[in-house]
Coordinates of C-alpha atoms in Angstrom, one line a residue:
M745 CA 7.6 -6.3 -3.8
I746 CA 6.9 -4.7 -0.9
K747 CA 8.5 -4.5 2.8
V748 CA 6.1 -5.4 5.2
E749 CA 7.6 -4.3 8.9
E750 CA 5.3 -7.4 10.3
A751 CA 6.1 -10.5 10.7
I752 CA 3.6 -11.9 8.0
I753 CA 1.8 -16.0 9.7
V754 CA 0.8 -18.2 7.2
E755 CA -0.4 -21.9 7.0
G756 CA 2.0 -23.5 4.8
K757 CA 5.7 -23.7 2.7
Y758 CA 4.0 -23.2 0.1
D759 CA 2.6 -20.0 0.9
K760 CA 5.5 -18.6 2.0
I761 CA 6.9 -19.5 -1.1
K762 CA 4.0 -17.6 -3.0
L763 CA 4.5 -14.6 -1.0
S764 CA 9.1 -14.7 -0.7
G765 CA 8.5 -13.9 -4.3
Y766 CA 6.8 -10.0 -3.7
V767 CA 7.0 -9.4 0.8
D768 CA 10.7 -8.4 1.3
G769 CA 10.0 -9.0 4.9
L770 CA 10.2 -11.6 7.9
I771 CA 7.6 -15.5 7.2
I772 CA 6.3 -16.9 9.2
T773 CA 4.2 -21.0 8.9
T774 CA 2.5 -22.7 11.4
D775 CA 2.9 -25.6 9.8
G776 CA -1.5 -26.2 9.6
F777 CA -2.7 -27.3 12.6
G778 CA 0.3 -28.0 13.8
V779 CA 1.0 -24.9 15.8
F780 CA -1.3 -26.1 18.4
K781 CA 0.9 -28.2 20.2
D782 CA 3.9 -27.1 19.1
K783 CA 4.7 -24.7 22.3
E784 CA 8.2 -23.1 20.6
K785 CA 6.6 -22.1 17.4
Q786 CA 3.8 -20.0 19.8
A787 CA 6.3 -19.0 21.3
L788 CA 7.9 -17.4 18.9
I789 CA 4.7 -16.2 17.5
R790 CA 4.5 -14.2 20.3
H791 CA 7.2 -12.9 21.2
L792 CA 8.0 -11.6 17.1
A793 CA 3.5 -9.8 18.2
K794 CA 5.0 -7.9 21.0
K795 CA 8.5 -6.9 19.3
R796 CA 7.4 -5.9 15.3
G797 CA 3.5 -7.0 15.3
I798 CA 2.0 -9.8 13.2
L799 CA -0.2 -10.4 10.8
I800 CA -1.7 -13.0 10.1
L801 CA -2.8 -13.8 6.1
T802 CA -4.0 -17.4 5.7
D803 CA -6.1 -19.2 4.2
S804 CA -10.2 -17.9 3.7
D805 CA -11.5 -21.4 4.2
S806 CA -12.7 -23.4 7.5
A807 CA -9.1 -24.5 8.8
G808 CA -7.9 -20.6 7.8
F809 CA -10.2 -19.2 10.6
V810 CA -9.1 -22.0 13.0
I811 CA -5.1 -20.8 13.0
R812 CA -6.6 -17.2 12.4
N813 CA -9.1 -17.3 15.5
F814 CA -6.1 -19.3 17.6
L815 CA -3.4 -17.0 17.0
K816 CA -5.9 -14.1 17.6
G817 CA -7.0 -15.9 21.3
S818 CA -3.4 -16.1 22.7
I819 CA -2.1 -12.2 21.3
P820 CA -3.0 -8.8 22.8
Q821 CA -5.2 -7.5 20.1
D822 CA -2.5 -4.2 19.2
H823 CA -0.1 -6.3 18.0
I824 CA -1.6 -7.7 15.2
R825 CA -3.0 -7.4 12.0
H826 CA -5.3 -8.8 10.0
A827 CA -4.9 -9.0 6.0
F828 CA -7.4 -11.5 4.6
I829 CA -7.8 -13.6 0.7
P830 CA -11.5 -13.2 -1.0
D831 CA -13.9 -16.1 -1.8
I832 CA -12.2 -16.8 -5.2
F833 CA -12.6 -19.7 -6.2
G834 CA -11.1 -22.5 -8.6
K835 CA -7.5 -25.2 -7.7
E836 CA -4.4 -24.4 -7.3
K837 CA -1.6 -25.6 -9.8
R838 CA 1.4 -28.0 -7.8
K839 CA -3.0 -29.8 -6.8
A840 CA -4.7 -32.6 -8.7
K841 CA -8.8 -31.4 -7.4
P842 CA -9.4 -28.1 -5.4
S843 CA -10.1 -28.2 -1.5
K844 CA -12.4 -29.4 0.4
E845 CA -14.6 -26.2 0.1
G846 CA -13.6 -25.6 -3.6
K847 CA -11.6 -21.4 -2.1
L848 CA -8.4 -20.2 -4.1
G849 CA -5.5 -20.5 -0.7
V850 CA -2.9 -17.7 0.0
E851 CA -0.8 -19.2 -2.6
G852 CA -3.5 -19.6 -5.3
V853 CA -4.2 -16.2 -5.9
S854 CA -2.5 -13.5 -7.4
G855 CA 0.3 -10.6 -6.3
E856 CA -1.5 -8.2 -7.0
I857 CA -4.4 -9.8 -4.9
I858 CA -1.7 -10.1 -1.8
E859 CA -0.4 -7.1 -1.7
K860 CA -3.9 -5.6 -1.9
A861 CA -4.4 -7.7 1.4
I862 CA -1.5 -6.3 3.1
R863 CA -2.3 -2.6 2.9
A864 CA -5.7 -3.4 3.7
S865 CA -4.1 -4.7 6.6
G866 CA -3.4 -2.2 7.4
A867 CA 0.0 -2.7 7.6
H868 CA 3.4 -1.0 7.5
C869 CA 4.7 -1.0 4.6
S870 CA 8.2 0.5 2.9
D871 CA 6.4 3.6 1.4
G872 CA 5.0 4.6 4.7
Q873 CA 1.0 3.1 3.3
I874 CA -0.5 1.8 7.0
S875 CA -4.3 2.5 6.4
S876 CA -6.4 5.4 7.8
G877 CA -8.4 4.0 9.5
S878 CA -7.5 4.1 13.7
K879 CA -8.0 1.5 16.0
G880 CA -11.1 1.2 18.7
E881 CA -13.7 3.6 15.7
I882 CA -15.6 1.2 14.6
T883 CA -17.8 -0.5 17.6
K884 CA -19.9 -2.8 18.3
T885 CA -22.9 0.2 18.6
D886 CA -22.0 0.6 15.3
L887 CA -22.4 -2.4 14.1
F888 CA -25.9 -2.1 15.7
I889 CA -27.3 0.6 14.2
Y890 CA -26.8 -0.7 10.9
G891 CA -28.8 -3.5 11.9
L892 CA -26.0 -5.8 11.3
S893 CA -25.3 -7.4 14.6
G894 CA -28.9 -7.7 16.5
G895 CA -31.7 -7.8 14.7
E896 CA -33.3 -11.0 12.9
N897 CA -30.8 -10.7 9.3
S898 CA -28.1 -9.2 10.2
S899 CA -25.9 -12.4 9.4
K900 CA -27.1 -11.2 5.8
K901 CA -26.4 -7.9 6.5
R902 CA -22.7 -8.7 7.3
D903 CA -22.2 -10.8 4.2
K904 CA -23.6 -7.6 1.9
L905 CA -20.5 -5.8 4.0
K906 CA -18.5 -8.3 3.5
A907 CA -18.9 -8.6 0.0
E908 CA -18.5 -5.4 -1.1
L909 CA -15.2 -5.2 0.7
D910 CA -14.2 -8.2 -0.3
L911 CA -14.1 -9.4 3.1
P912 CA -14.2 -13.6 2.9
V913 CA -17.8 -14.8 4.5
N914 CA -16.1 -17.1 7.0
M915 CA -15.8 -14.4 8.7
S916 CA -17.2 -13.9 12.6
A917 CA -19.1 -10.2 13.9
N918 CA -15.8 -9.6 16.3
L919 CA -13.8 -10.4 13.4
L920 CA -15.1 -8.0 11.0
L921 CA -15.5 -5.3 13.3
D922 CA -11.8 -5.8 14.4
T923 CA -11.4 -5.2 10.6
L924 CA -13.5 -2.2 9.6
N925 CA -10.8 -0.6 12.5
C926 CA -8.3 -1.4 10.3
I927 CA -8.8 -1.0 7.3
M928 CA -11.2 2.3 7.5
T929 CA -12.4 5.0 9.4
K930 CA -15.4 5.8 11.4
D931 CA -16.4 8.4 7.7
E932 CA -15.9 6.0 5.9
F933 CA -17.5 2.7 7.6
T934 CA -21.1 5.6 7.8
E935 CA -20.5 5.7 4.0
I936 CA -20.8 2.2 3.2
C937 CA -23.7 1.2 5.5
E938 CA -25.5 4.8 4.1
K939 CA -24.9 3.6 0.8
L940 CA -25.1 -0.4 1.3
F941 CA -28.6 -0.5 3.2
A942 CA -31.1 2.8 2.9
Q943 CA -32.8 2.3 0.0
E944 CA -33.1 -0.9 2.9
E945 CA -34.6 1.0 5.8

């Protein structure tokens, strides 16, 4: 079990139950899309973001990204960290059939994957393990240089990078940039891009 300083934001009660078995920390649910109309819940999340920071850990399907982007748009970016569940296809045990997109959510993946996602986000954990990346190092220009934006094959290249880093395919270019700055340094970004795209030049 790891202790996390930031308040962790998940979608539903089953996500919270799953997380509680692996994480010692404050876990808040959005009640799915319920947070869109719940002004008190929004105010609580903004307050927590200001006081201790928040870590958003929603599912990797389209609905999860809608919720993530809603929160991202209403809270200063320096108060948010993002953790991502990789795209893993399957069905949660309690459900009769897979989700619409067929991907496992937070409740359906292993504790090991959850812990890896939290550590990769740069969250402040009890053992002091924080990601080595520093925010603001990797820029939109860097994405452009490696063909990850502004080019004919940029989307395919971003998908290739996301697959290499176990990041969900639904992630936008802007969210990818935010995430890269949380999980790696500019040197690490350059190294991985050279490895992935050098043969394509």
